[in-house]
Amino acid sequence: VREQLLEAPALVLDFFEAFLSPLERELGVKSLHEFGRGHGRAQDPVYEGRIAATDFAIACDDGNGVRNYDKADLILVGVSRTGKTPTCLYLALQHGIFVANYPLTGPDLDERGLPKILEPYRDKLYGLTITPERLQQIRLERRSLGSYATPQQVSYELRSAEALFRRHRIPHQDTTLFSIEEIAAKILNDSGLEGRIRV
């Protein structure tokens, strides 16, 4: 395309020539002029694995894609706004881990049992929690109407979720003071996935 444009009877500003030739001379390396090499990722299984894991995390976000939970390496559970989605995306994009997330809501928290949809995947579950004060702050910024962000609702949900984690021996961590990277590192260590990172 570039060669054809250079032959056109028009003003052509060739940015490739302006910058590429001096770079080639300075570095002593000739450009390959090939497609798909911008990030050195063409046909790279590591890159493709991370993209597949990211697609999986998006498809299985917030309780969606439960029919694909058997393909998950891990399923994060917790009440709304504890950091499940960003943690899933980080684990997928940085480590190629297939992670789904399931939000614990009213019906899940009102019963003592594990949500039926999660029963077959008990060994893949990992819980996230947070302090009531921080969760209320986050929820007020997100949606301040109704009971969603009230101190009573927040405390009830967190108490119930943490009791569920303890009752069913689900490993979990408090995300309040930690970055996504730190949360992910602890999950990888606690779950035993650290040594099984695919990509």
mmCIF file of C-alpha atoms in Angstrom:
data_model
loop_
_atom_site.group_PDB
_atom_site.id
_atom_site.type_symbol
_atom_site.label_atom_id
_atom_site.label_comp_id
_atom_site.label_asym_id
_atom_site.label_seq_id
_atom_site.Cartn_x
_atom_site.Cartn_y
_atom_site.Cartn_z
ATOM 1 C CA VAL A 1 0.000 0.000 0.000
ATOM 2 C CA ARG A 2 2.814 2.365 0.895
ATOM 3 C CA GLU A 3 4.560 1.783 -2.433
ATOM 4 C CA GLN A 4 1.353 2.491 -4.356
ATOM 5 C CA LEU A 5 0.704 5.671 -2.402
ATOM 6 C CA LEU A 6 4.221 6.936 -3.125
ATOM 7 C CA GLU A 7 3.466 6.651 -6.861
ATOM 8 C CA ALA A 8 0.192 8.582 -6.580
ATOM 9 C CA PRO A 9 0.002 12.104 -8.116
ATOM 10 C CA ALA A 10 -0.585 13.660 -4.690
ATOM 11 C CA LEU A 11 1.261 15.009 -1.673
ATOM 12 C CA VAL A 12 2.323 11.977 0.371
ATOM 13 C CA LEU A 13 3.812 12.482 3.816
ATOM 14 C CA ASP A 14 5.679 9.255 4.478
ATOM 15 C CA PHE A 15 6.078 8.958 8.222
ATOM 16 C CA PHE A 16 7.674 5.539 7.853
ATOM 17 C CA GLU A 17 10.474 6.967 5.706
ATOM 18 C CA ALA A 18 10.891 10.009 7.947
ATOM 19 C CA PHE A 19 11.434 7.946 11.091
ATOM 20 C CA LEU A 20 12.220 4.393 10.058
ATOM 21 C CA SER A 21 15.280 5.035 7.885
ATOM 22 C CA PRO A 22 17.107 7.148 10.501
ATOM 23 C CA LEU A 23 16.278 4.481 13.128
ATOM 24 C CA GLU A 24 17.614 1.722 10.888
ATOM 25 C CA ARG A 25 20.840 3.670 10.341
ATOM 26 C CA GLU A 26 21.261 4.491 14.024
ATOM 27 C CA LEU A 27 20.560 0.950 15.253
ATOM 28 C CA GLY A 28 22.290 -0.802 12.400
ATOM 29 C CA VAL A 29 19.242 -3.040 11.917
ATOM 30 C CA LYS A 30 17.005 -3.303 8.857
ATOM 31 C CA SER A 31 13.227 -3.225 9.385
ATOM 32 C CA LEU A 32 11.374 -6.431 8.465
ATOM 33 C CA HIS A 33 8.294 -4.595 7.110
ATOM 34 C CA GLU A 34 5.998 -7.381 8.358
ATOM 35 C CA PHE A 35 2.486 -7.231 9.778
ATOM 36 C CA GLY A 36 1.703 -8.340 13.328
ATOM 37 C CA ARG A 37 5.144 -7.797 14.766
ATOM 38 C CA GLY A 38 4.402 -4.548 16.576
ATOM 39 C CA HIS A 39 4.434 -6.216 19.980
ATOM 40 C CA GLY A 40 6.364 -9.309 18.948
ATOM 41 C CA ARG A 41 3.217 -11.311 19.695
ATOM 42 C CA ALA A 42 2.161 -12.775 16.356
ATOM 43 C CA GLN A 43 1.424 -16.489 16.827
ATOM 44 C CA ASP A 44 2.664 -16.274 20.433
ATOM 45 C CA PRO A 45 0.980 -18.961 22.596
ATOM 46 C CA VAL A 46 1.615 -16.963 25.788
ATOM 47 C CA TYR A 47 -0.156 -13.919 24.377
ATOM 48 C CA GLU A 48 -2.985 -16.026 22.937
ATOM 49 C CA GLY A 49 -3.397 -17.803 26.292
ATOM 50 C CA ARG A 50 -3.749 -14.508 28.117
ATOM 51 C CA ILE A 51 -6.294 -13.239 25.613
ATOM 52 C CA ALA A 52 -8.302 -16.483 25.942
ATOM 53 C CA ALA A 53 -8.201 -16.168 29.745
ATOM 54 C CA THR A 54 -9.324 -12.523 29.538
ATOM 55 C CA ASP A 55 -12.205 -13.448 27.219
ATOM 56 C CA PHE A 56 -13.183 -16.151 29.730
ATOM 57 C CA ALA A 57 -13.091 -13.699 32.661
ATOM 58 C CA ILE A 58 -15.347 -11.258 30.792
ATOM 59 C CA ALA A 59 -17.784 -13.990 29.734
ATOM 60 C CA CYS A 60 -17.948 -15.361 33.302
ATOM 61 C CA ASP A 61 -18.148 -12.030 35.129
ATOM 62 C CA ASP A 62 -20.651 -11.341 37.896
ATOM 63 C CA GLY A 63 -22.335 -14.748 37.862
ATOM 64 C CA ASN A 64 -22.590 -15.031 34.078
ATOM 65 C CA GLY A 65 -21.346 -18.021 32.118
ATOM 66 C CA VAL A 66 -21.910 -20.497 34.961
ATOM 67 C CA ARG A 67 -22.156 -23.305 32.386
ATOM 68 C CA ASN A 68 -18.412 -22.718 31.781
ATOM 69 C CA TYR A 69 -17.343 -22.932 35.426
ATOM 70 C CA ASP A 70 -15.929 -26.399 34.811
ATOM 71 C CA LYS A 71 -13.252 -24.714 32.638
ATOM 72 C CA ALA A 72 -12.307 -22.242 35.393
ATOM 73 C CA ASP A 73 -9.060 -22.578 37.311
ATOM 74 C CA LEU A 74 -10.608 -20.456 40.056
ATOM 75 C CA ILE A 75 -13.951 -18.856 40.982
ATOM 76 C CA LEU A 76 -13.866 -15.715 43.105
ATOM 77 C CA VAL A 77 -16.866 -15.215 45.405
ATOM 78 C CA GLY A 78 -17.885 -12.289 47.557
ATOM 79 C CA VAL A 79 -20.473 -9.580 47.997
ATOM 80 C CA SER A 80 -20.787 -6.755 45.503
ATOM 81 C CA ARG A 81 -17.801 -4.359 45.229
ATOM 82 C CA THR A 82 -15.113 -6.414 46.952
ATOM 83 C CA GLY A 83 -12.816 -6.376 43.910
ATOM 84 C CA LYS A 84 -13.788 -9.617 42.177
ATOM 85 C CA THR A 85 -13.922 -8.317 38.588
ATOM 86 C CA PRO A 86 -10.636 -6.359 38.516
ATOM 87 C CA THR A 87 -8.848 -9.229 40.248
ATOM 88 C CA CYS A 88 -10.194 -11.718 37.686
ATOM 89 C CA LEU A 89 -9.079 -9.523 34.800
ATOM 90 C CA TYR A 90 -5.629 -9.028 36.310
ATOM 91 C CA LEU A 91 -5.132 -12.768 36.864
ATOM 92 C CA ALA A 92 -6.271 -13.467 33.302
ATOM 93 C CA LEU A 93 -4.246 -10.792 31.558
ATOM 94 C CA GLN A 94 -1.069 -11.110 33.595
ATOM 95 C CA HIS A 95 -1.007 -14.847 34.310
ATOM 96 C CA GLY A 96 -3.349 -16.543 31.841
ATOM 97 C CA ILE A 97 -5.477 -17.939 34.692
ATOM 98 C CA PHE A 98 -9.089 -18.785 33.786
ATOM 99 C CA VAL A 99 -11.073 -17.047 36.537
ATOM 100 C CA ALA A 100 -14.829 -16.582 36.932
ATOM 101 C CA ASN A 101 -16.543 -14.578 39.634
ATOM 102 C CA TYR A 102 -19.825 -15.083 41.434
ATOM 103 C CA PRO A 103 -21.539 -12.384 43.513
ATOM 104 C CA LEU A 104 -23.064 -13.435 46.820
ATOM 105 C CA THR A 105 -26.483 -11.784 46.978
ATOM 106 C CA GLY A 106 -29.525 -11.849 49.293
ATOM 107 C CA PRO A 107 -30.743 -15.404 48.623
ATOM 108 C CA ASP A 108 -27.191 -16.798 48.844
ATOM 109 C CA LEU A 109 -26.574 -15.023 52.139
ATOM 110 C CA ASP A 110 -29.924 -15.899 53.737
ATOM 111 C CA GLU A 111 -29.233 -19.634 53.631
ATOM 112 C CA ARG A 112 -26.506 -21.473 55.510
ATOM 113 C CA GLY A 113 -25.611 -23.696 52.573
ATOM 114 C CA LEU A 114 -23.317 -23.002 49.671
ATOM 115 C CA PRO A 115 -25.201 -21.664 46.621
ATOM 116 C CA LYS A 116 -26.237 -24.756 44.632
ATOM 117 C CA ILE A 117 -24.611 -23.438 41.461
ATOM 118 C CA LEU A 118 -21.227 -23.449 43.262
ATOM 119 C CA GLU A 119 -21.494 -26.882 44.913
ATOM 120 C CA PRO A 120 -19.720 -28.809 42.115
ATOM 121 C CA TYR A 121 -16.837 -26.301 42.139
ATOM 122 C CA ARG A 122 -16.178 -26.145 45.863
ATOM 123 C CA ASP A 123 -12.442 -26.799 45.387
ATOM 124 C CA LYS A 124 -12.121 -23.840 42.969
ATOM 125 C CA LEU A 125 -13.686 -21.220 45.259
ATOM 126 C CA TYR A 126 -11.806 -18.296 46.771
ATOM 127 C CA GLY A 127 -13.534 -15.556 48.776
ATOM 128 C CA LEU A 128 -12.939 -11.818 48.869
ATOM 129 C CA THR A 129 -14.115 -9.583 51.684
ATOM 130 C CA ILE A 130 -13.508 -6.005 52.822
ATOM 131 C CA THR A 131 -14.146 -3.837 55.897
ATOM 132 C CA PRO A 132 -17.703 -2.497 56.283
ATOM 133 C CA GLU A 133 -16.487 1.110 56.297
ATOM 134 C CA ARG A 134 -14.613 0.765 53.009
ATOM 135 C CA LEU A 135 -17.425 -1.180 51.342
ATOM 136 C CA GLN A 136 -19.970 1.436 52.356
ATOM 137 C CA GLN A 137 -17.752 4.196 50.956
ATOM 138 C CA ILE A 138 -17.365 2.361 47.629
ATOM 139 C CA ARG A 139 -21.083 1.628 47.406
ATOM 140 C CA LEU A 140 -22.068 5.217 48.209
ATOM 141 C CA GLU A 141 -19.928 6.369 45.290
ATOM 142 C CA ARG A 142 -21.490 3.717 43.055
ATOM 143 C CA ARG A 143 -25.175 3.896 44.018
ATOM 144 C CA SER A 144 -26.330 5.777 47.081
ATOM 145 C CA LEU A 145 -30.082 5.090 46.747
ATOM 146 C CA GLY A 146 -31.951 2.358 48.591
ATOM 147 C CA SER A 147 -30.427 0.026 51.145
ATOM 148 C CA TYR A 148 -27.427 -0.992 48.972
ATOM 149 C CA ALA A 149 -24.983 1.277 50.820
ATOM 150 C CA THR A 150 -26.540 1.484 54.278
ATOM 151 C CA PRO A 151 -24.343 0.482 57.228
ATOM 152 C CA GLN A 152 -26.877 -2.198 58.225
ATOM 153 C CA GLN A 153 -26.966 -3.818 54.758
ATOM 154 C CA VAL A 154 -23.211 -3.693 54.304
ATOM 155 C CA SER A 155 -22.551 -5.213 57.748
ATOM 156 C CA TYR A 156 -25.157 -7.931 57.231
ATOM 157 C CA GLU A 157 -23.762 -8.950 53.827
ATOM 158 C CA LEU A 158 -20.159 -9.048 55.010
ATOM 159 C CA ARG A 159 -20.965 -10.985 58.210
ATOM 160 C CA SER A 160 -23.003 -13.517 56.229
ATOM 161 C CA ALA A 161 -20.369 -13.923 53.503
ATOM 162 C CA GLU A 162 -17.539 -14.376 55.999
ATOM 163 C CA ALA A 163 -19.609 -16.916 57.962
ATOM 164 C CA LEU A 164 -20.226 -18.806 54.708
ATOM 165 C CA PHE A 165 -16.483 -18.802 53.939
ATOM 166 C CA ARG A 166 -15.668 -20.177 57.391
ATOM 167 C CA ARG A 167 -18.502 -22.723 57.413
ATOM 168 C CA HIS A 168 -17.486 -24.198 54.056
ATOM 169 C CA ARG A 169 -13.725 -23.763 54.560
ATOM 170 C CA ILE A 170 -13.388 -21.435 51.583
ATOM 171 C CA PRO A 171 -10.006 -19.665 51.613
ATOM 172 C CA HIS A 172 -10.508 -15.911 51.628
ATOM 173 C CA GLN A 173 -8.810 -12.580 52.170
ATOM 174 C CA ASP A 174 -9.675 -9.040 53.162
ATOM 175 C CA THR A 175 -8.968 -6.739 50.198
ATOM 176 C CA THR A 176 -9.277 -3.430 52.068
ATOM 177 C CA LEU A 177 -5.639 -2.387 52.221
ATOM 178 C CA PHE A 178 -4.230 -4.207 49.224
ATOM 179 C CA SER A 179 -3.687 -3.464 45.550
ATOM 180 C CA ILE A 180 -5.038 -5.772 42.861
ATOM 181 C CA GLU A 181 -1.486 -7.078 42.321
ATOM 182 C CA GLU A 182 -1.138 -7.948 46.018
ATOM 183 C CA ILE A 183 -4.579 -9.569 46.134
ATOM 184 C CA ALA A 184 -3.747 -11.644 43.050
ATOM 185 C CA ALA A 185 -0.361 -12.727 44.460
ATOM 186 C CA LYS A 186 -1.973 -13.958 47.675
ATOM 187 C CA ILE A 187 -4.699 -15.794 45.732
ATOM 188 C CA LEU A 188 -2.085 -17.528 43.572
ATOM 189 C CA ASN A 189 -0.115 -18.526 46.659
ATOM 190 C CA ASP A 190 -3.117 -19.642 48.748
ATOM 191 C CA SER A 191 -4.777 -21.584 45.923
ATOM 192 C CA GLY A 192 -1.661 -23.391 44.772
ATOM 193 C CA LEU A 193 -2.026 -21.908 41.285
ATOM 194 C CA GLU A 194 1.291 -20.069 41.569
ATOM 195 C CA GLY A 195 3.218 -23.100 40.386
ATOM 196 C CA ARG A 196 0.720 -23.893 37.635
ATOM 197 C CA ILE A 197 0.660 -20.600 35.742
ATOM 198 C CA ARG A 198 0.143 -21.570 32.113
ATOM 199 C CA VAL A 199 1.650 -18.540 30.415
#
